[in-house]
Structures are given as structure tokens and as C-alpha cells.
GROMACS .gro file of C-alpha atoms in nm:
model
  139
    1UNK     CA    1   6.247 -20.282   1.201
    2UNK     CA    2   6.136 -20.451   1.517
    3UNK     CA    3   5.958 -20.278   1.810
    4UNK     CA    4   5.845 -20.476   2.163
    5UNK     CA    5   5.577 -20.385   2.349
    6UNK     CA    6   5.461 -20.461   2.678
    7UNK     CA    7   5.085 -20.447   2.751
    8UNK     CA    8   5.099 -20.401   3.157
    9UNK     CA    9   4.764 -20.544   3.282
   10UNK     CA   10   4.617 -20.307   3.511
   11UNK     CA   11   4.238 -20.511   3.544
   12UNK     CA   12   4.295 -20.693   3.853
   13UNK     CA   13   4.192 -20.994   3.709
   14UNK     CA   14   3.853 -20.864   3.582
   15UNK     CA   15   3.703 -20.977   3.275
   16UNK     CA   16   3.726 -20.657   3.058
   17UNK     CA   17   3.752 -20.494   2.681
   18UNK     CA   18   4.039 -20.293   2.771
   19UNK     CA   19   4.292 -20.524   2.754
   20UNK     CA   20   4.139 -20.672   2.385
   21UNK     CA   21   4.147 -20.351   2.234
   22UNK     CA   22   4.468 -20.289   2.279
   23UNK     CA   23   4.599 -20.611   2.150
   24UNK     CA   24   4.343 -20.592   1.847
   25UNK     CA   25   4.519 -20.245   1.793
   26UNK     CA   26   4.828 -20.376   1.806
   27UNK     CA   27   4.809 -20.692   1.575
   28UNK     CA   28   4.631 -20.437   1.307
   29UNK     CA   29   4.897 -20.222   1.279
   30UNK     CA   30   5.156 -20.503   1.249
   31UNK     CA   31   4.920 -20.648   0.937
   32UNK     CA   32   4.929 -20.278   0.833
   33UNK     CA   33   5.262 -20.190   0.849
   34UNK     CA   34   5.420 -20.527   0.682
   35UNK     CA   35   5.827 -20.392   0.725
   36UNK     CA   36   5.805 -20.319   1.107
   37UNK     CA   37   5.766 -20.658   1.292
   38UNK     CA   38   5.530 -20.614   1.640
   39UNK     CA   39   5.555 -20.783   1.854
   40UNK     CA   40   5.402 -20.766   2.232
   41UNK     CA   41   5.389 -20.966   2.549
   42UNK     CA   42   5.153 -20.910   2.855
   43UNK     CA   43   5.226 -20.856   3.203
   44UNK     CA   44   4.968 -20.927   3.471
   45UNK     CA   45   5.108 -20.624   3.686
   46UNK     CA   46   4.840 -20.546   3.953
   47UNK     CA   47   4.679 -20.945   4.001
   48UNK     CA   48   5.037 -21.129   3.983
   49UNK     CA   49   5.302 -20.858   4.040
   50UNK     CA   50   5.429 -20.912   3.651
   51UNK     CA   51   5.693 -20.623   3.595
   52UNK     CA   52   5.839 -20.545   3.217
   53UNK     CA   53   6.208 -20.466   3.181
   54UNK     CA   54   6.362 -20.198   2.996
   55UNK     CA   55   6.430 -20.411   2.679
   56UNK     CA   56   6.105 -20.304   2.531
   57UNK     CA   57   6.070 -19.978   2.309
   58UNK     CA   58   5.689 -19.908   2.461
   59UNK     CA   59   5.505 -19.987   2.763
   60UNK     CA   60   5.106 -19.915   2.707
   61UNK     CA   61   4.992 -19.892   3.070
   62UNK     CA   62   4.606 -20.032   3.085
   63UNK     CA   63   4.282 -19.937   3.286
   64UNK     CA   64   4.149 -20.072   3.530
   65UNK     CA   65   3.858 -20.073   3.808
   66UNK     CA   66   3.854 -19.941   4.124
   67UNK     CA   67   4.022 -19.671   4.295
   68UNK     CA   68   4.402 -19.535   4.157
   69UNK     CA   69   4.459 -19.546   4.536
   70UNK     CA   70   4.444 -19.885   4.591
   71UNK     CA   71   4.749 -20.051   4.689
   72UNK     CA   72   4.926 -19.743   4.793
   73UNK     CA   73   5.229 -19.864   4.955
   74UNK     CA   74   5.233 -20.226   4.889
   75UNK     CA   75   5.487 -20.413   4.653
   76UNK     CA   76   5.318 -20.426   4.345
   77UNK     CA   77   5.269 -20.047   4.323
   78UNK     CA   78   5.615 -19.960   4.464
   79UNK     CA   79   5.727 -20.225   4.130
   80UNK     CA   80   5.496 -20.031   3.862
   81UNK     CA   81   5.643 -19.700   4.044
   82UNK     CA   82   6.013 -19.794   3.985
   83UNK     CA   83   5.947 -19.850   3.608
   84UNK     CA   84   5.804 -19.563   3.560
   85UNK     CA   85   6.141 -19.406   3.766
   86UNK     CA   86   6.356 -19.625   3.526
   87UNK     CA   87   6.192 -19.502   3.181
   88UNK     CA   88   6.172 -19.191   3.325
   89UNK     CA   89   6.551 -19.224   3.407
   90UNK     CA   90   6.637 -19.378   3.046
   91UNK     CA   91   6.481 -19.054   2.853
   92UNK     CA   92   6.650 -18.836   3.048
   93UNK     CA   93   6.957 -18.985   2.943
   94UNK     CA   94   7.058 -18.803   2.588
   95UNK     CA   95   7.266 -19.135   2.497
   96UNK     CA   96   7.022 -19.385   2.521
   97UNK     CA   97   6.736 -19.495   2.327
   98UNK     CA   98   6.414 -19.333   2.406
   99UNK     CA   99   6.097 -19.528   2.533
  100UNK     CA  100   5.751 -19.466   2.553
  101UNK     CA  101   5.470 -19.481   2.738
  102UNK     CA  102   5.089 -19.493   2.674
  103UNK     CA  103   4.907 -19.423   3.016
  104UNK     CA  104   4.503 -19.497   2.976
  105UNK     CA  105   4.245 -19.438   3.243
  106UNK     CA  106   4.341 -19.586   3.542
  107UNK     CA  107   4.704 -19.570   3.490
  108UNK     CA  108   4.675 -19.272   3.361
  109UNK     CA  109   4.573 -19.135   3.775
  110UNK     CA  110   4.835 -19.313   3.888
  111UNK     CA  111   5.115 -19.155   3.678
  112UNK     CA  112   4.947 -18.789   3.745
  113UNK     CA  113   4.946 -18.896   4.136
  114UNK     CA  114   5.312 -18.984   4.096
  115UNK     CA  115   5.416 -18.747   3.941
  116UNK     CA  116   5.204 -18.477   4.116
  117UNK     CA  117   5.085 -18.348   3.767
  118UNK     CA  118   4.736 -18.263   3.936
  119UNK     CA  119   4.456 -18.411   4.235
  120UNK     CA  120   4.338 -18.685   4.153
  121UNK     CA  121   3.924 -18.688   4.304
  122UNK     CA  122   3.686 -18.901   4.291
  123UNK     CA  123   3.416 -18.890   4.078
  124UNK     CA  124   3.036 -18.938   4.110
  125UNK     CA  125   2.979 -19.248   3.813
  126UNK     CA  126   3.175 -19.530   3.646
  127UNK     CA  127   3.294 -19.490   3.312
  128UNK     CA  128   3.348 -19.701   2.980
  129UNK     CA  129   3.354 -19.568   2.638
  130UNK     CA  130   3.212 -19.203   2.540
  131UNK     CA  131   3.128 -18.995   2.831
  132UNK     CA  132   3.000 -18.650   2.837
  133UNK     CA  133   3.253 -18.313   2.915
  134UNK     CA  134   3.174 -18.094   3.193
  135UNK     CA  135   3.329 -17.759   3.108
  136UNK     CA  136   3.433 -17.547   3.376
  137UNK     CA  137   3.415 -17.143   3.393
  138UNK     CA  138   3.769 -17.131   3.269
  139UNK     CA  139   3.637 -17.383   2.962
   0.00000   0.00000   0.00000
């Protein structure tokens, strides 16, 4: 079995352990799992304007600095926007193959913003790794 990833590159060009991770994640599973072949590429989405096409099976949207506002508008978003309306498109589609996406951090704002899944607010710190849980009332 084969499966294609795209990494989409959500760093802006900033040096970063995001983007490592994933493909350290990626090439240990493929040593793990020796009968499906993994293979990925990377596209530089938010710095160069690099969109995937449908032919891969899943798209694992990155993080990334700054504000999930950003470039509201402009022709790299309104490019990451209609690939998200094309998977979306695809898996509504009962005939065609399904693909998958893995939203993390910063895309993860942007697909809740699109999709108007919830408000997306700014918060008072930066973030990498483990961070601390603020409950709320309702828990």
C-alpha cells in the first residue's frame, strides 16, 4: 500500500521544530510499518504560495507564528481556503476516495475561523510544547 502526504508549511519561513517533528513522525512510521510505503513532499504554503493537489491521501496542515488573521484576503489564504473547499468537497462525495486532514495550532484557527466552528481570540502568551489548562465554570 502506498499513501502521499503533503506537509503544508505554515512557518512563514521561520526557523522552527514544527515542521521536523512532523517529518521525523512520518519517516518512523514508514520504518515501522515496512508494507505501507510513505511517502511525503512539502509545500511552502504561507512564504511561497506552494498549494498541494488532491492526488494525496493526507494533508497535515502545520503551525505557525503570528496571528491566524494574517493575510486575510490575500492570495495565498484564498489558495489554502480552496483546498480545504476541495477536500471538503471530495468527502462529501460518497464515490470518491476519502482524504484527510491533520490541522495543528495555527492551522488549526484558521480551519475553526473558516469554518465558523468557534471565535477565535487572542491570547495573553506564546506557546510551544506543554502548556497549562484553564478550566472554565462549565469545566
Amino acid at each position: 500500500m502506498k499513501i502521499k502526504s503533503a506537509i503544508i508549511d505554515l512557518y512563514n519561513n521561520e526557523e522552527n521544530q514544527g515542521m521536523r517533528c512532523i517529518q521525523d513522525i512520518i519517516k518512523e512510521a514508514d520504518e515501522r510499518y515496512t508494507d505501507v510505503d510513505l511517502k511525503y513532499d512539502i509545500f511552502d504554503t504561507r512564504y511561497k504560495g506552494e498549494i498541494p493537489d488532491m492526488s494525496y491521501d493526507i494533508f497535515i496542515s502545520s503551525g505557525g507564528p503570528g496571528d491566524p488573521f494574517d493575510g486575510k484576503g490575500k492570495k495565498k489564504k484564498k489558495k489554502y481556503f480552496k483546498l480545504l473547499d476541495k477536500i471538503w468537497t471530495n468527502n462529501q462525495n460518497k464515490t470518491k476516495k476519502k482524504k484527510f486532514i491533520f490541522f495543528i495550532c495555527h492551522s488549526f484557527q484558521i480551519m475553526a475561523r473558516y469554518f465558523e466552528l468557534g471565535d477565535v481570540i487572542p491570547r495573553n502568551s506564546k506557546s510551544f510544547g506543554i502548556v497549562p489548562i484553564h478550566k472554565t465554570e462549565l469545566g
